[in-house]
Coordinates of C-alpha atoms and ligand atoms in Angstrom, one line a residue:
X1 CA -108.7 -146.3 9.8
X2 CA -107.0 -143.0 10.8
X3 CA -105.7 -141.9 7.4
X4 CA -103.8 -138.9 8.7
X5 CA -102.0 -141.1 11.3
X6 CA -101.0 -143.5 8.6
X7 CA -99.7 -140.7 6.4
X8 CA -97.7 -139.3 9.4
X9 CA -96.2 -142.7 9.9
X10 CA -95.1 -143.0 6.3
X11 CA -93.8 -139.4 6.4
X12 CA -91.7 -140.2 9.5
X13 CA -90.3 -143.4 7.9
X14 CA -92.2 -145.9 9.9
X15 CA -93.6 -149.1 8.4
X16 CA -97.4 -149.1 7.7
X17 CA -99.1 -152.4 8.7
X18 CA -100.4 -154.5 5.7
X19 CA -104.1 -154.1 6.7
X20 CA -103.8 -150.3 6.7
X21 CA -102.1 -150.3 3.3
X22 CA -104.8 -152.5 1.9
X23 CA -107.4 -150.2 3.2
X24 CA -105.7 -147.1 1.7
X25 CA -105.4 -148.7 -1.7
X26 CA -108.9 -150.2 -1.8
X27 CA -110.6 -147.1 -0.5
X28 CA -108.8 -145.1 -3.2
X29 CA -109.9 -147.6 -5.9
X30 CA -113.5 -147.2 -4.6
X31 CA -113.0 -143.4 -4.9
X32 CA -113.5 -142.9 -1.2
X33 CA -110.0 -141.8 -0.4
X34 CA -109.4 -138.4 -2.0
X35 CA -106.6 -137.7 -4.5
X36 CA -104.8 -135.3 -2.1
X37 CA -104.4 -138.0 0.6
X38 CA -103.2 -140.6 -1.9
X39 CA -100.8 -138.0 -3.4
X40 CA -99.4 -137.3 0.1
X41 CA -99.0 -141.1 0.6
X42 CA -97.3 -141.6 -2.7
X43 CA -94.8 -138.7 -2.1
X44 CA -94.0 -139.8 1.4
X45 CA -93.4 -143.3 0.1
X46 CA -91.3 -142.1 -2.8
X47 CA -89.1 -140.1 -0.4
X48 CA -89.0 -142.7 2.5
X49 CA -89.1 -145.9 0.5
X50 CA -91.1 -149.0 1.2
X51 CA -90.1 -152.1 3.1
X52 CA -90.4 -155.5 1.4
X53 CA -93.5 -156.2 3.6
X54 CA -95.1 -153.0 2.5
X55 CA -94.3 -153.6 -1.2
X56 CA -95.9 -157.1 -0.9
X57 CA -99.0 -155.6 0.8
X58 CA -99.3 -152.9 -1.9
X59 CA -99.2 -155.6 -4.6
X60 CA -101.8 -157.7 -2.8
X61 CA -104.1 -154.8 -2.3
X62 CA -103.8 -153.7 -5.9
X63 CA -104.5 -157.2 -7.1
X64 CA -107.5 -157.4 -4.8
X65 CA -109.0 -154.2 -6.3
X66 CA -110.2 -156.1 -9.4
X67 CA -110.7 -159.3 -11.2
X68 CA -108.2 -161.9 -12.2
X69 CA -107.9 -163.9 -15.5
X70 CA -108.6 -167.5 -14.9
X71 CA -106.4 -169.6 -17.2
X72 CA -107.2 -173.0 -15.6
X73 CA -108.7 -174.2 -18.9
X74 CA -105.4 -173.9 -20.7
X75 CA -103.1 -177.0 -20.6
X76 CA -100.1 -174.7 -20.4
X77 CA -97.4 -173.9 -19.8
X78 CA -98.9 -170.4 -19.7
X79 CA -96.3 -167.6 -20.0
X80 CA -96.2 -163.9 -19.9
X81 CA -93.3 -161.7 -20.9
X82 CA -93.2 -158.0 -19.7
X83 CA -90.9 -155.2 -20.7
X84 CA -90.7 -152.3 -18.2
X85 CA -90.9 -149.9 -21.2
X86 CA -88.5 -148.6 -23.8
X87 CA -87.9 -147.2 -27.2
X88 CA -88.0 -149.3 -30.4
X89 CA -88.9 -152.3 -28.3
X90 CA -91.2 -154.5 -30.4
X91 CA -90.0 -157.8 -28.8
X92 CA -93.5 -159.0 -28.1
X93 CA -94.3 -159.1 -31.8
X94 CA -91.5 -161.6 -32.3
X95 CA -91.2 -163.5 -29.0
X96 CA -95.0 -164.3 -28.7
X97 CA -95.3 -166.2 -32.0
X98 CA -91.8 -167.7 -31.6
X99 CA -92.6 -169.0 -28.1
X100 CA -96.1 -170.2 -29.2
X101 CA -94.5 -172.1 -32.1
X102 CA -92.3 -173.8 -29.5
X103 CA -95.2 -175.1 -27.5
X104 CA -95.8 -172.3 -24.9
X105 CA -99.1 -170.6 -24.4
X106 CA -98.7 -166.8 -24.4
X107 CA -101.3 -164.7 -22.7
X108 CA -100.2 -161.2 -23.2
X109 CA -102.1 -158.3 -21.8
X110 CA -100.4 -155.2 -23.2
X111 CA -100.6 -151.5 -22.8
X112 CA -100.4 -148.4 -24.9
X113 CA -97.4 -146.2 -25.1
X114 CA -97.2 -143.1 -22.9
X115 CA -94.6 -140.3 -23.1
X116 CA -91.4 -141.5 -24.7
X117 CA -92.1 -145.2 -24.5
X118 CA -93.9 -147.2 -27.1
X119 CA -96.7 -149.6 -26.4
X120 CA -97.5 -153.0 -28.1
X121 CA -101.2 -152.2 -28.6
X122 CA -100.4 -149.1 -30.7
X123 CA -98.1 -151.2 -32.8
X124 CA -100.8 -153.8 -33.4
X125 CA -103.2 -151.1 -34.2
X126 CA -101.0 -150.2 -37.2
X127 CA -102.0 -153.5 -38.8
X128 CA -105.1 -152.9 -40.9
X129 CA -108.1 -154.5 -39.3
X130 CA -106.3 -155.8 -36.2
X131 CA -108.5 -156.1 -33.1
X132 CA -106.9 -155.6 -29.7
X133 CA -110.0 -155.7 -27.5
X134 CA -110.8 -159.4 -26.7
X135 CA -113.2 -160.8 -24.1
X136 CA -111.7 -163.3 -21.6
X137 CA -113.6 -166.0 -23.5
X138 CA -112.2 -165.0 -26.8
X139 CA -108.7 -164.7 -25.4
X140 CA -108.7 -168.2 -23.9
X141 CA -110.3 -169.8 -27.0
X142 CA -107.7 -168.1 -29.2
X143 CA -104.8 -169.3 -27.0
X144 CA -106.2 -172.8 -27.1
X145 CA -106.3 -172.7 -30.9
X146 CA -103.1 -170.9 -31.9
X147 CA -101.0 -170.7 -28.7
X148 CA -101.0 -166.9 -28.3
X149 CA -103.2 -163.8 -27.8
X150 CA -102.0 -160.2 -27.4
X151 CA -104.7 -157.8 -26.3
X152 CA -105.7 -154.9 -24.1
X153 CA -106.0 -155.4 -20.4
X154 CA -109.6 -155.3 -19.4
X155 CA -110.6 -152.3 -17.2
X156 CA -111.7 -154.8 -14.5
X157 CA -108.2 -156.0 -13.9
X158 CA -106.3 -154.0 -11.2
X159 CA -108.3 -150.8 -11.3
X160 CA -106.3 -149.5 -8.3
X161 CA -103.1 -149.5 -10.5
X162 CA -104.8 -147.4 -13.2
X163 CA -106.0 -144.8 -10.7
X164 CA -102.7 -144.7 -8.8
X165 CA -100.6 -144.6 -12.0
X166 CA -102.5 -141.6 -13.3
X167 CA -101.8 -139.8 -10.0
X168 CA -98.2 -140.9 -9.9
X169 CA -97.8 -139.5 -13.4
X170 CA -98.8 -136.0 -12.3
X171 CA -97.2 -136.0 -8.9
X172 CA -93.6 -136.9 -9.9
X173 CA -93.8 -140.2 -8.0
X174 CA -93.6 -142.7 -10.9
X175 CA -89.9 -143.6 -10.3
X176 CA -90.1 -145.3 -6.8
X177 CA -88.9 -148.9 -7.3
X178 CA -91.6 -150.4 -4.9
X179 CA -94.4 -148.5 -6.7
X180 CA -93.2 -149.6 -10.1
X181 CA -92.7 -153.2 -8.9
X182 CA -96.2 -153.4 -7.3
X183 CA -97.8 -151.8 -10.3
X184 CA -96.2 -154.2 -12.8
X185 CA -96.5 -157.4 -10.6
X186 CA -100.2 -156.8 -9.6
X187 CA -101.0 -156.7 -13.4
X188 CA -98.9 -159.7 -14.2
X189 CA -100.4 -161.7 -11.3
X190 CA -103.9 -160.7 -12.4
X191 CA -103.0 -161.9 -15.9
X192 CA -102.8 -165.4 -14.6
X193 CA -99.8 -166.9 -16.3
X194 CA -97.8 -169.6 -14.4
X195 CA -94.4 -168.3 -15.7
X196 CA -93.4 -164.6 -15.9
X197 CA -90.3 -163.3 -17.5
X198 CA -89.5 -159.6 -16.9
X199 CA -87.4 -157.6 -19.2
X200 CA -86.2 -154.8 -17.0
X201 CA -84.7 -152.0 -19.1
X202 CA -81.8 -149.8 -17.9
X203 CA -80.3 -146.7 -19.5
X204 CA -81.2 -143.4 -21.1
X205 CA -84.5 -144.5 -22.4
X206 CA -85.7 -146.5 -19.4
X207 CA -87.4 -145.7 -16.1
X208 CA -84.2 -146.9 -14.4
X209 CA -81.1 -145.1 -15.5
X210 CA -78.6 -147.1 -13.4
X211 CA -78.0 -150.8 -13.2
X212 CA -78.2 -150.9 -9.4
X213 CA -81.8 -149.5 -9.4
X214 CA -82.7 -151.8 -12.3
X215 CA -81.3 -154.7 -10.3
X216 CA -83.3 -153.7 -7.2
X217 CA -86.5 -153.4 -9.3
X218 CA -85.9 -156.7 -11.0
X219 CA -85.2 -158.5 -7.8
X220 CA -88.3 -157.1 -6.1
X221 CA -90.5 -158.2 -9.0
X222 CA -89.0 -161.7 -8.9
X223 CA -89.6 -161.9 -5.2
X224 CA -93.3 -160.8 -5.6
X225 CA -93.9 -163.3 -8.4
X226 CA -92.2 -166.1 -6.5
X227 CA -94.2 -165.3 -3.3
X228 CA -97.4 -165.6 -5.3
X229 CA -96.4 -169.1 -6.6
X230 CA -95.4 -168.1 -10.1
X231 CA -92.1 -169.1 -11.7
X232 CA -90.6 -165.6 -12.2
X233 CA -87.3 -164.5 -13.6
X234 CA -85.9 -161.2 -15.0
X235 CA -83.3 -160.0 -17.5
X236 CA -81.8 -156.6 -17.2
X237 CA -81.4 -155.3 -20.8
X238 CA -79.8 -152.2 -22.2
X239 CA -81.9 -149.2 -23.1
X240 CA -79.0 -146.7 -23.7
X241 CA -80.1 -146.6 -27.3
X242 CA -83.3 -147.7 -29.1
X243 CA -83.5 -151.5 -29.2
X244 CA -84.4 -151.9 -32.8
X245 CA -83.6 -149.5 -35.7
X246 CA -87.3 -148.5 -36.0
X247 CA -89.1 -146.2 -33.6
X248 CA -92.8 -145.9 -34.5
X249 CA -95.7 -148.2 -35.0
X250 CA -96.1 -149.6 -38.6
X251 CA -92.3 -149.4 -39.0
X252 CA -91.8 -151.5 -35.8
X253 CA -94.3 -154.1 -37.1
X254 CA -92.3 -154.1 -40.4
X255 CA -89.1 -154.7 -38.5
X256 CA -90.6 -157.5 -36.4
X257 CA -91.8 -159.2 -39.6
X258 CA -88.3 -158.9 -41.1
X259 CA -86.9 -160.5 -38.0
X260 CA -89.5 -163.3 -38.3
X261 CA -88.6 -163.7 -42.0
X262 CA -84.9 -164.2 -40.9
X263 CA -83.9 -161.1 -42.7
X264 CA -82.5 -159.1 -39.8
X265 CA -79.7 -159.6 -37.2
X266 CA -78.6 -157.2 -34.5
X267 CA -79.6 -156.3 -31.0
X268 CA -83.4 -156.5 -31.5
X269 CA -83.2 -160.0 -33.0
X270 CA -80.7 -161.0 -30.3
X271 CA -82.9 -159.9 -27.5
X272 CA -85.9 -161.7 -29.0
X273 CA -84.0 -165.0 -29.2
X274 CA -82.6 -164.5 -25.7
X275 CA -86.0 -163.9 -24.1
X276 CA -87.5 -166.8 -26.0
X277 CA -84.7 -169.1 -24.9
X278 CA -85.2 -168.1 -21.2
X279 CA -88.9 -168.8 -21.5
X280 CA -88.2 -172.3 -22.8
X281 CA -85.8 -173.0 -20.0
X282 CA -88.1 -171.6 -17.3
X283 CA -90.9 -173.9 -18.6
X284 CA -88.6 -176.9 -18.9
X285 CA -89.1 -177.0 -22.7
X286 CA -85.4 -177.0 -23.1
X287 CA -82.5 -178.5 -21.2
X288 CA -80.5 -175.4 -21.0
X289 CA -80.1 -172.0 -22.7
X290 CA -78.0 -173.5 -25.5
X291 CA -80.6 -176.0 -26.4
X292 CA -83.3 -173.4 -26.1
X293 CA -81.5 -171.0 -28.3
X294 CA -81.0 -173.7 -31.0
X295 CA -84.8 -174.3 -30.9
X296 CA -85.6 -170.6 -31.2
X297 CA -83.2 -170.1 -34.1
X298 CA -84.6 -173.1 -35.9
X299 CA -88.2 -171.8 -35.5
X300 CA -87.1 -168.5 -37.1
X301 CA -85.1 -170.2 -39.9
X302 CA -87.8 -172.6 -40.9
X303 CA -90.4 -169.8 -41.2
X304 CA -92.6 -171.6 -38.6
X305 CA -92.6 -168.5 -36.3
X306 CA -93.5 -166.2 -39.2
X307 CA -96.4 -168.6 -40.0
X308 CA -97.6 -168.4 -36.4
X309 CA -97.5 -164.6 -36.6
X310 CA -99.6 -164.7 -39.8
X311 CA -102.2 -166.9 -38.0
X312 CA -102.2 -164.6 -35.0
X313 CA -102.8 -161.5 -37.1
X314 CA -105.6 -163.2 -39.1
X315 CA -107.2 -164.6 -35.9
X316 CA -107.4 -161.1 -34.4
X317 CA -108.9 -159.7 -37.6
X318 CA -105.8 -158.2 -39.1
X319 CA -104.6 -158.4 -42.7
X320 CA -102.4 -161.5 -42.9
X321 CA -101.0 -160.4 -46.3
X322 CA -98.8 -157.8 -44.6
X323 CA -96.4 -160.7 -43.9
X324 CA -95.6 -161.0 -47.6
X325 CA -96.4 -157.5 -48.6
X326 CA -95.0 -154.9 -46.2
X327 CA -96.4 -152.1 -48.4
X328 CA -99.9 -152.9 -47.1
X329 CA -98.8 -151.3 -43.8
X330 CA -99.4 -147.5 -43.4
X331 CA -96.7 -145.4 -45.1
X332 CA -95.8 -141.8 -44.2
X333 CA -96.1 -139.1 -46.8
X334 CA -92.8 -137.3 -46.0
X335 CA -89.4 -138.8 -45.6
X336 CA -86.3 -136.7 -44.7
X337 CA -82.9 -138.1 -44.5
X338 CA -80.3 -137.0 -41.9
X339 CA -76.7 -137.3 -42.6
X340 CA -73.6 -136.9 -40.4
X341 CA -72.1 -133.3 -40.5
X342 CA -68.6 -134.7 -40.0
X343 CA -66.8 -137.9 -39.2
X344 CA -67.1 -139.4 -35.7
X345 CA -68.1 -142.3 -33.6
X346 CA -71.6 -142.5 -32.0
X347 CA -70.8 -142.0 -28.3
X348 CA -74.2 -141.7 -26.6
X349 CA -77.9 -141.5 -27.4
X350 CA -80.4 -139.7 -25.3
X351 CA -82.9 -142.4 -25.9
X352 CA -85.7 -140.7 -24.0
X353 CA -85.4 -137.7 -26.4
X354 CA -85.4 -140.0 -29.4
X355 CA -88.6 -141.5 -28.1
X356 CA -90.0 -138.0 -27.6
X357 CA -89.0 -137.0 -31.1
X358 CA -90.9 -140.0 -32.5
X359 CA -93.9 -139.1 -30.2
X360 CA -93.9 -135.5 -31.4
X361 CA -94.2 -136.8 -35.0
X362 CA -97.4 -138.6 -33.9
X363 CA -95.9 -142.0 -33.2
X364 CA -96.7 -141.7 -29.4
X365 CA -98.7 -139.7 -27.0
X366 CA -97.6 -136.8 -24.9
X367 CA -101.1 -136.9 -23.3
X368 CA -103.4 -139.8 -22.8
X369 CA -105.9 -138.7 -25.4
X370 CA -103.5 -137.8 -28.2
X371 CA -104.2 -139.6 -31.5
X372 CA -101.5 -141.9 -32.9
X373 CA -100.4 -141.7 -36.5
X374 CA -99.4 -145.3 -37.3
X375 CA -97.2 -144.4 -40.3
X376 CA -94.8 -141.9 -38.8
X377 CA -91.6 -142.5 -36.9
X378 CA -87.8 -142.6 -37.0
X379 CA -85.4 -145.0 -38.6
X380 CA -82.0 -145.0 -37.0
X381 CA -79.1 -146.0 -39.2
X382 CA -76.4 -145.9 -36.5
X383 CA -75.9 -147.6 -33.2
X384 CA -73.5 -146.9 -30.3
X385 CA -69.8 -147.3 -31.4
X386 CA -70.6 -147.0 -35.1
X387 CA -68.0 -144.9 -37.0
X388 CA -69.4 -142.5 -39.7
X389 CA -67.9 -140.2 -42.3
X390 CA -69.3 -136.7 -43.0
X391 CA -72.3 -137.1 -45.3
X392 CA -73.1 -140.7 -44.2
X393 CA -76.9 -141.3 -43.5
X394 CA -77.6 -141.5 -39.8
X395 CA -81.4 -141.5 -39.7
X396 CA -84.6 -141.1 -41.6
X397 CA -87.6 -139.2 -40.3
X398 CA -91.0 -140.3 -41.5
X399 CA -93.6 -137.6 -41.0
X400 CA -97.0 -136.4 -42.0
X401 CA -95.6 -133.0 -43.1
X402 CA -92.4 -131.1 -43.5
X403 CA -92.8 -128.9 -40.4
X404 CA -93.1 -131.8 -37.9
X405 CA -90.3 -133.6 -39.8
X406 CA -87.9 -130.6 -39.3
X407 CA -88.8 -130.3 -35.6
X408 CA -88.1 -134.0 -35.1
X409 CA -84.8 -133.7 -37.0
X410 CA -83.6 -131.0 -34.6
X411 CA -84.6 -133.1 -31.6
X412 CA -82.9 -136.1 -33.0
X413 CA -79.6 -134.3 -33.8
X414 CA -79.5 -133.0 -30.2
X415 CA -80.1 -136.5 -28.9
X416 CA -76.9 -137.9 -30.5
X417 CA -73.4 -137.3 -29.2
X418 CA -70.4 -138.0 -31.3
X419 CA -66.8 -138.6 -30.3
X420 CA -63.5 -138.5 -32.1
X421 CA -62.4 -141.6 -30.1
X422 CA -63.4 -145.2 -30.4
X423 CA -66.5 -146.0 -28.4
X424 CA -67.2 -149.5 -26.9
X425 CA -71.0 -150.1 -26.9
X426 CA -72.7 -151.4 -23.7
X427 CA -73.6 -155.1 -23.4
X428 CA -77.2 -156.0 -24.5
X429 CA -77.8 -158.0 -21.3
X430 CA -76.5 -156.5 -18.0
X431 CA -77.7 -159.2 -15.7
X432 CA -80.1 -162.1 -15.2
X433 CA -82.1 -162.8 -12.1
X434 CA -82.9 -166.5 -11.9
X435 CA -86.2 -167.9 -10.5
X436 CA -86.2 -168.8 -6.8
X437 CA -87.8 -171.8 -5.2
X438 CA -91.2 -170.8 -3.9
X439 CA -91.2 -170.1 -0.2
Ligands
LIG501 N1 -94.9 -150.0 -15.9 C1 -95.9 -150.2 -15.1 O1 -96.8 -151.0 -15.4 N2 -96.0 -149.5 -14.0 C2 -95.1 -148.6 -13.6 O2 -95.2 -148.1 -12.5 C3 -94.0 -148.4 -14.4 C4 -93.9 -149.1 -15.6

């Protein structure tokens, strides 16, 4: 293939044939195509955009770069739920046991957090003893036994995505909808589940800041999943503030357990119930969303989902006693309380900055090899539209020392904007993209 001619075509806004795209991606994954040519391709594509045919070809090529998980031994229905990344978003910890309790088989290959976003694996690592590296055999056996497994994606699955993502991260080309869609969907398709539910985030803490872009991304992902024969749907959910009240690792596990114990209401609980309900409808385990919602609420109320979570933790080597005794989770040594300097209504949250403040405490990574401190994080006591009086608590910073706590406090204060007027919070769900009939 004439690589320079293909780059010139993309630079000039012409469509690249599928066979050439495949060759570009696969030769990059084999380390034959140099970084500088792939970088040029990514930037040209970022600026010019990709057609639907190019996005499908990119996804196929990335999928072809590695192995796929074979779930044919599982009776099903096998499901996967994927969030495009956010802050205080521990939904997997609740939705996976809840959906497993309701008869679904959850095969969840998760990632670590990067930058301001949290990752499920880092949260699970906060549970003493928990293992997140499972072989394919262990994963399938576990799903057969208890209906769910959440573990790290093997390096053999979609190696092209790993290499391309690393390059996108340092060439300012992460944000192209087609590149995000092909990155997400190649991994979901390699994960093997029959049914895929995407939770596409929109807002100040998401990759997509506007609903139109989020809709385009969600629609592209649904089309790619459908074309590959998977039942795929998407919700577009709000990320203009952290989803839960906790932003960290051990504290997000704690919040998830409190939801499973039926002790918490609010946006996080609501989204967990909504996602589970959609999974039940997609897999025909419920007649409609109302019936599905009733089943999900019942599994929470009865303690059955909590029990499933306990079995999941125990099976993956974690300490099951955390479910009753939250003090067994790591606890930060320094706690600082932030209070409102005057009365006002919370108008906006720079959610990305809140995520960065948590990461700067050690709850996330600013670079790939940064060490996570499972105990630290931020507890937000306010959400959009809340009215406070001067002196009311607005947040708690959990840190390993006073100095990092003070830096995070400053970042957090700067991230919150207050108004003297009443503020109407955004809806939790902006849109739903229903599954299509396979072509
Ligand atoms: N999540 C992914 O898996 N890939 C992207 O490109 C962005 C978010």
